[in-house]
PDB file of C-alpha atoms in Angstrom:
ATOM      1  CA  UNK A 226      14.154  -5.451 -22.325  1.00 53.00           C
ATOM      2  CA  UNK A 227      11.084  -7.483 -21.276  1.00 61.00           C
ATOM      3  CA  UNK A 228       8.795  -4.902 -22.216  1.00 64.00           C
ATOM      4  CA  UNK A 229       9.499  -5.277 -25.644  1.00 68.00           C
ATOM      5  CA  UNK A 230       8.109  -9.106 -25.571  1.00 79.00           C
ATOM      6  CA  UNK A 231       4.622  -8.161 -23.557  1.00 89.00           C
ATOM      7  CA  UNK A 232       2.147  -8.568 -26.232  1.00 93.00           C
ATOM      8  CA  UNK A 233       2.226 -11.350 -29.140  1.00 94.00           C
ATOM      9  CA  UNK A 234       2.494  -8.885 -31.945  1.00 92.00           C
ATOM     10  CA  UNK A 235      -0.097 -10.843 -33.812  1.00 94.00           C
ATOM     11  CA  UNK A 236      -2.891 -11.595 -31.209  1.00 96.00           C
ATOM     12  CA  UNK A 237      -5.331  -7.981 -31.113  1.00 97.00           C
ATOM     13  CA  UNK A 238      -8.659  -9.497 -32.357  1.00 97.00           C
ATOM     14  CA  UNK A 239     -12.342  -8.434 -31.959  1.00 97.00           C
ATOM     15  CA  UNK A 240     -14.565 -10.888 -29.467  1.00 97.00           C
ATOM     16  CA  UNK A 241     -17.837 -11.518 -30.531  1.00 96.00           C
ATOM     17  CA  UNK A 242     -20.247 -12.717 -28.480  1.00 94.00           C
ATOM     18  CA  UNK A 243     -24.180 -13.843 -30.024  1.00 94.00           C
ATOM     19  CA  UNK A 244     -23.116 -12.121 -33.180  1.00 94.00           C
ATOM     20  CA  UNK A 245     -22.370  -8.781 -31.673  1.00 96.00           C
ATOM     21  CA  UNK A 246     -19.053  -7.183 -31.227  1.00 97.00           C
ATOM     22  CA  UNK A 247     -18.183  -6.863 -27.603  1.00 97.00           C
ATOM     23  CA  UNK A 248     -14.342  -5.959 -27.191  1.00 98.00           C
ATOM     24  CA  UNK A 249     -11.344  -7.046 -27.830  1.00 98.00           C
ATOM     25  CA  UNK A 250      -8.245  -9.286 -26.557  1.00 98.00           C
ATOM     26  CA  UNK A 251      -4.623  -9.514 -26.735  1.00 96.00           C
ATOM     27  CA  UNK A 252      -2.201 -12.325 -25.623  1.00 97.00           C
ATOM     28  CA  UNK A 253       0.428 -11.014 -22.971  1.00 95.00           C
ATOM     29  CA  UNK A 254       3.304 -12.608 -20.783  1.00 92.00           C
ATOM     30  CA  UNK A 255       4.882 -11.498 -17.840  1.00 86.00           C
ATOM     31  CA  UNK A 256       7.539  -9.040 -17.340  1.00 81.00           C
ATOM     32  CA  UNK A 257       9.717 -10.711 -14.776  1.00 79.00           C
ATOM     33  CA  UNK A 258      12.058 -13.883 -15.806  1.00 80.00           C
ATOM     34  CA  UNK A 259      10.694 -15.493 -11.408  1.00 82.00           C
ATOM     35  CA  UNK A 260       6.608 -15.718 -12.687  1.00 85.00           C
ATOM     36  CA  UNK A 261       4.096 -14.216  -9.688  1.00 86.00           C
ATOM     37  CA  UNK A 262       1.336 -15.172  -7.781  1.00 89.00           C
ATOM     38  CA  UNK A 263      -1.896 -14.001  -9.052  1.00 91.00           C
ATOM     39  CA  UNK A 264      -3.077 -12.024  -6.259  1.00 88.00           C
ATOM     40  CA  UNK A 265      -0.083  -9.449  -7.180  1.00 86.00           C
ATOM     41  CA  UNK A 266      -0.981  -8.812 -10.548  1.00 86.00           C
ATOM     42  CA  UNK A 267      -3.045  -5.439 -10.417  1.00 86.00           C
ATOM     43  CA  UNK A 268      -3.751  -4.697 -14.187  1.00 89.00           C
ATOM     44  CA  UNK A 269      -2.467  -2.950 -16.869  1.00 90.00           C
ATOM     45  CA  UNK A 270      -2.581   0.521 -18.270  1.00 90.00           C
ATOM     46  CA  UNK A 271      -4.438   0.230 -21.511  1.00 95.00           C
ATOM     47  CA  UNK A 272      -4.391   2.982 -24.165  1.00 95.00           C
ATOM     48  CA  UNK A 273      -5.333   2.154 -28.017  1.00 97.00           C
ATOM     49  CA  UNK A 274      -5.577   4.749 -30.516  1.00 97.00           C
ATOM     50  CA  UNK A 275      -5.698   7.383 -27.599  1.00 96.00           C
ATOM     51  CA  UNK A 276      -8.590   5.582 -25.704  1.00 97.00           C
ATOM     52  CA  UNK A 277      -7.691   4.691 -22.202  1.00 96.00           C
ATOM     53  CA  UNK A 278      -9.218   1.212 -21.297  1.00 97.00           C
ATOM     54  CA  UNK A 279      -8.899   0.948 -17.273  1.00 94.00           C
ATOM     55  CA  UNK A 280      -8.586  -2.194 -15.150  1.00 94.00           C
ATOM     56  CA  UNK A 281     -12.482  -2.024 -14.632  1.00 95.00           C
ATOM     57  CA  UNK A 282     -13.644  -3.253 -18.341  1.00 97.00           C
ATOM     58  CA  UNK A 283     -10.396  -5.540 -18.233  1.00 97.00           C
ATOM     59  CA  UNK A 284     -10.370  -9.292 -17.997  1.00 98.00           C
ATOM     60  CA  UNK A 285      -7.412 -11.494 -17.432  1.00 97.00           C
ATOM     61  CA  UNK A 286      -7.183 -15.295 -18.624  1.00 97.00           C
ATOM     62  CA  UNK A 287      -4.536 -17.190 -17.344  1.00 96.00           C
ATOM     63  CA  UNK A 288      -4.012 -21.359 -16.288  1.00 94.00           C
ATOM     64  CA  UNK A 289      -7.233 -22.804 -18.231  1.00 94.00           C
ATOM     65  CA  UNK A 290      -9.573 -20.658 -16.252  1.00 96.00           C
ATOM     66  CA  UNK A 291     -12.683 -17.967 -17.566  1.00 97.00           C
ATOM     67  CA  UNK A 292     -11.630 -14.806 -17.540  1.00 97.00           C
ATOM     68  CA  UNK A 293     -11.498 -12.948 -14.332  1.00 97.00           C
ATOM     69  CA  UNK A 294     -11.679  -9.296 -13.075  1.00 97.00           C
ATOM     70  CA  UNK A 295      -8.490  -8.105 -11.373  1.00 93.00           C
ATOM     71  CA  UNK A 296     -10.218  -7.839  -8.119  1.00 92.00           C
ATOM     72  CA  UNK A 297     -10.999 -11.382  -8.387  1.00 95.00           C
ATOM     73  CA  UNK A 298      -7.783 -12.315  -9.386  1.00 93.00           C
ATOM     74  CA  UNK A 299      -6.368 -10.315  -6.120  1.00 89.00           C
ATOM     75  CA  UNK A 300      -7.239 -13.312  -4.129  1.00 91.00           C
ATOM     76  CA  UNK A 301      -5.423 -15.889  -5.886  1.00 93.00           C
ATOM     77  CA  UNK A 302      -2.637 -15.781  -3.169  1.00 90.00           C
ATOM     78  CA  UNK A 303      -2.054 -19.909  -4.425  1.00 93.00           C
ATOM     79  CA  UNK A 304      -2.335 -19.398  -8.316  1.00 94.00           C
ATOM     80  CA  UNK A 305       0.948 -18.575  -9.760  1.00 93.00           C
ATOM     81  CA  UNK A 306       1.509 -17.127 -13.708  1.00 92.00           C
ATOM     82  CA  UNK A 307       5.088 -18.627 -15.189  1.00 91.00           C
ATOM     83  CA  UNK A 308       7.131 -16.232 -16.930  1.00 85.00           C
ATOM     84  CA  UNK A 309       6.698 -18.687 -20.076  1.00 86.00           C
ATOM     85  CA  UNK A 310       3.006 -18.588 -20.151  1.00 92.00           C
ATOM     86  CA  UNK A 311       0.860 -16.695 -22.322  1.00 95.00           C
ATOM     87  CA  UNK A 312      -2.213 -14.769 -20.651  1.00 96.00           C
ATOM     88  CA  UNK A 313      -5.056 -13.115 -22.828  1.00 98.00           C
ATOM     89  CA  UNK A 314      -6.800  -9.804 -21.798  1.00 98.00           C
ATOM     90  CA  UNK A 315      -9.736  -9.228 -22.454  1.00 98.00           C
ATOM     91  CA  UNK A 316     -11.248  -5.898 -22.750  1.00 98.00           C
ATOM     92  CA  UNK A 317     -15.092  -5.315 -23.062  1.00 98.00           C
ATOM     93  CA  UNK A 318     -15.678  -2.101 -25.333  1.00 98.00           C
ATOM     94  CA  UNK A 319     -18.972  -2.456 -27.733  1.00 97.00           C
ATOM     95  CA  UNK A 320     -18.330  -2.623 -31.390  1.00 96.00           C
ATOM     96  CA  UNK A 321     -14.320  -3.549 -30.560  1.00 97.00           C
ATOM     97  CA  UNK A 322     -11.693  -2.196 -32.550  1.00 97.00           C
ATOM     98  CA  UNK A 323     -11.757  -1.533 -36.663  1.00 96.00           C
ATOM     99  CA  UNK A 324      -9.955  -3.650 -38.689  1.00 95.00           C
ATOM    100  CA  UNK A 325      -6.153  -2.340 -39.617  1.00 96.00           C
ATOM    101  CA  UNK A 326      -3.628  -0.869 -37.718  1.00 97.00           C
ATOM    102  CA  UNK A 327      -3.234   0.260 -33.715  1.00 97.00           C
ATOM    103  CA  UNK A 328      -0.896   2.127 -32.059  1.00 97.00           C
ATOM    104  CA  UNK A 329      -1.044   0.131 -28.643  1.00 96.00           C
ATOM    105  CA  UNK A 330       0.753   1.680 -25.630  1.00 93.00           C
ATOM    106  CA  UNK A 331       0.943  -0.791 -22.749  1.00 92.00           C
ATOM    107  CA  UNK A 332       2.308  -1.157 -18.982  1.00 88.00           C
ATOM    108  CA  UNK A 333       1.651  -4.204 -16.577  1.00 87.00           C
ATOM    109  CA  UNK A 334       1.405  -3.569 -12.895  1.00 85.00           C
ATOM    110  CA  UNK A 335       2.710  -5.835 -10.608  1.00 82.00           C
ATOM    111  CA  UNK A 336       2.853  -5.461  -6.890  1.00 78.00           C
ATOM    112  CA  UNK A 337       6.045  -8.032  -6.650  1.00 67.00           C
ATOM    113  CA  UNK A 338       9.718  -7.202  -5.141  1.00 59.00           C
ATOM    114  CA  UNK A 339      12.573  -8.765  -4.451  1.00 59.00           C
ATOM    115  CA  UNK A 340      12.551  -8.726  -0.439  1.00 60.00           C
ATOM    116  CA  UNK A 341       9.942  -6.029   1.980  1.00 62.00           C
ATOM    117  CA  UNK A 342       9.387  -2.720   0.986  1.00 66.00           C
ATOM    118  CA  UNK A 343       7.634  -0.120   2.764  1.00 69.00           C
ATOM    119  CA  UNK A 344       4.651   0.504  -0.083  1.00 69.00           C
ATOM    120  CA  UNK A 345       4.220  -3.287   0.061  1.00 65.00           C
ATOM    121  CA  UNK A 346       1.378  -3.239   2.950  1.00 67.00           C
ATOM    122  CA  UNK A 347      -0.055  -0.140   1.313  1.00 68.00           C
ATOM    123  CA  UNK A 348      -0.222  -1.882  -1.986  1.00 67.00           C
ATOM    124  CA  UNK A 349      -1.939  -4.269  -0.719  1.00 67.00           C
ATOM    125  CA  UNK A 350      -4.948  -2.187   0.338  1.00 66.00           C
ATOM    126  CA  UNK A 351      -4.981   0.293  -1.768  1.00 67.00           C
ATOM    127  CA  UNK A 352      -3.159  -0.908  -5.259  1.00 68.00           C
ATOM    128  CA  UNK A 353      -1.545   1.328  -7.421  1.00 64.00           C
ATOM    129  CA  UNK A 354      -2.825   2.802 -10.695  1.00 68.00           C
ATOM    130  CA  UNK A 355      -1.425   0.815 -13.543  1.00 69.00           C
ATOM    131  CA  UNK A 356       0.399   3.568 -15.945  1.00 68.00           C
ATOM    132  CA  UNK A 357       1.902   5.048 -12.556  1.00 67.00           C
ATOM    133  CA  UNK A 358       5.208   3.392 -12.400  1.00 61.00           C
ATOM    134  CA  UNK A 359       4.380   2.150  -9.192  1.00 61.00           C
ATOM    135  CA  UNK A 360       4.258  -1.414  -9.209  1.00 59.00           C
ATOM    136  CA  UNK A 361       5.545  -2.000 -12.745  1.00 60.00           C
ATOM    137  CA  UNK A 362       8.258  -4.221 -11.840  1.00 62.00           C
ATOM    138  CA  UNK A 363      10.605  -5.123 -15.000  1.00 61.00           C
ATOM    139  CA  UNK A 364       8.803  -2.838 -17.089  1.00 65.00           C
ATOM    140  CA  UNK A 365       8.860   0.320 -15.628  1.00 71.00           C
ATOM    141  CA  UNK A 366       7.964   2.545 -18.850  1.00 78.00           C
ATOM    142  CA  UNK A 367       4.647   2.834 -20.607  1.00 85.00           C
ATOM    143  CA  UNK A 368       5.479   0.838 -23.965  1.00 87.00           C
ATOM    144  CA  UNK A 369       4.207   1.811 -27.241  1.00 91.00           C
ATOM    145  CA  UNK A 370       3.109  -1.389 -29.906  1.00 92.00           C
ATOM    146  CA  UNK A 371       1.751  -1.036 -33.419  1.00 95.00           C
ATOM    147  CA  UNK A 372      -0.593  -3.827 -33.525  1.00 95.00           C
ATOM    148  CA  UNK A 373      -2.749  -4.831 -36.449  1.00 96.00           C
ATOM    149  CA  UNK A 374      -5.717  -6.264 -35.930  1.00 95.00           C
ATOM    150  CA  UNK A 375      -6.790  -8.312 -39.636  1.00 85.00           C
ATOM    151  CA  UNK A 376     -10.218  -9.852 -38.757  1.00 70.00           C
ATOM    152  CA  UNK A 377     -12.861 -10.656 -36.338  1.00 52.00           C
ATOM    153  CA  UNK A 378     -13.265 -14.204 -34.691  1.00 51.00           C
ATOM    154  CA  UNK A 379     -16.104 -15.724 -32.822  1.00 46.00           C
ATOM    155  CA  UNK A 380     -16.290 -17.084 -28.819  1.00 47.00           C
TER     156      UNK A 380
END
């Protein structure tokens, strides 16, 4: 059920940066109803129109601060993300996305649990690839989204 509310359905625009198309962006929220602490949220799996994006050209925004990488955000152990708050993710691929319509398919990876687990300390040095299942959570399928992206905005 919380899948289904991951992405605003009207937030996939272009970023451009000094006049050139850099990547795009996409508001998200997070799967469980408790929030989490920063330094467990690992990434997402990324696929647009067949293209995988990984975690490496991603770029999470979250509680009025620049974007950050996800190994950045790993030690954040203080910072938490409310289930109520909107994130964007940015994604750096030149010349973005074309105007129209995107068939977005989507998975958030988030080392949290309710109680110990015995991947928890393995997790935590070597995370999980997001589009695994492992660490996803509330949202344990890869979702699919048809997302329309109508124009490009400046940053």
């Amino acid at each position: 059920m919380f899948e289904n509310f991951l992405i605003r359905s009207d937030s996939l625009k272009n970023e451009v940066n000094d006049g050139e198309v850099t990547g795009f962006s996409l508001a998200v929220r997070h799967a469980n109803y408790r929030g989490v602490y920063l330094s467990l949220h690992n990434g997402y799996y990324l696929e647009v129109d067949g293209t995988e994006y990984p975690t490496e050209v991603q770029r999470f925004e979250i509680n009025g601060k620049p974007p950050r990488t996800f190994d950045e955000i790993r030690t954040a152990v203080h910072e938490h993300w409310d289930y109520d708050d909107e994130a964007i993710l940015h994604v750096t691929a030149p010349g973005g996305l074309a105007a129209g319509n995107h068939t977005v398919r989507f998975q958030q990876s988030v080392l949290a649990a309710y109680g110990y687990l015995p991947t928890d300390e393995e997790w935590v040095k070597n995370p999980p690839k997001p589009g695994t299942g492992a660490g996803s959570d509330k949202a344990p399928q890869i979702v699919t989204y048809k997302l329309t992206l109508n124009e490009q905005e400046e940053n």
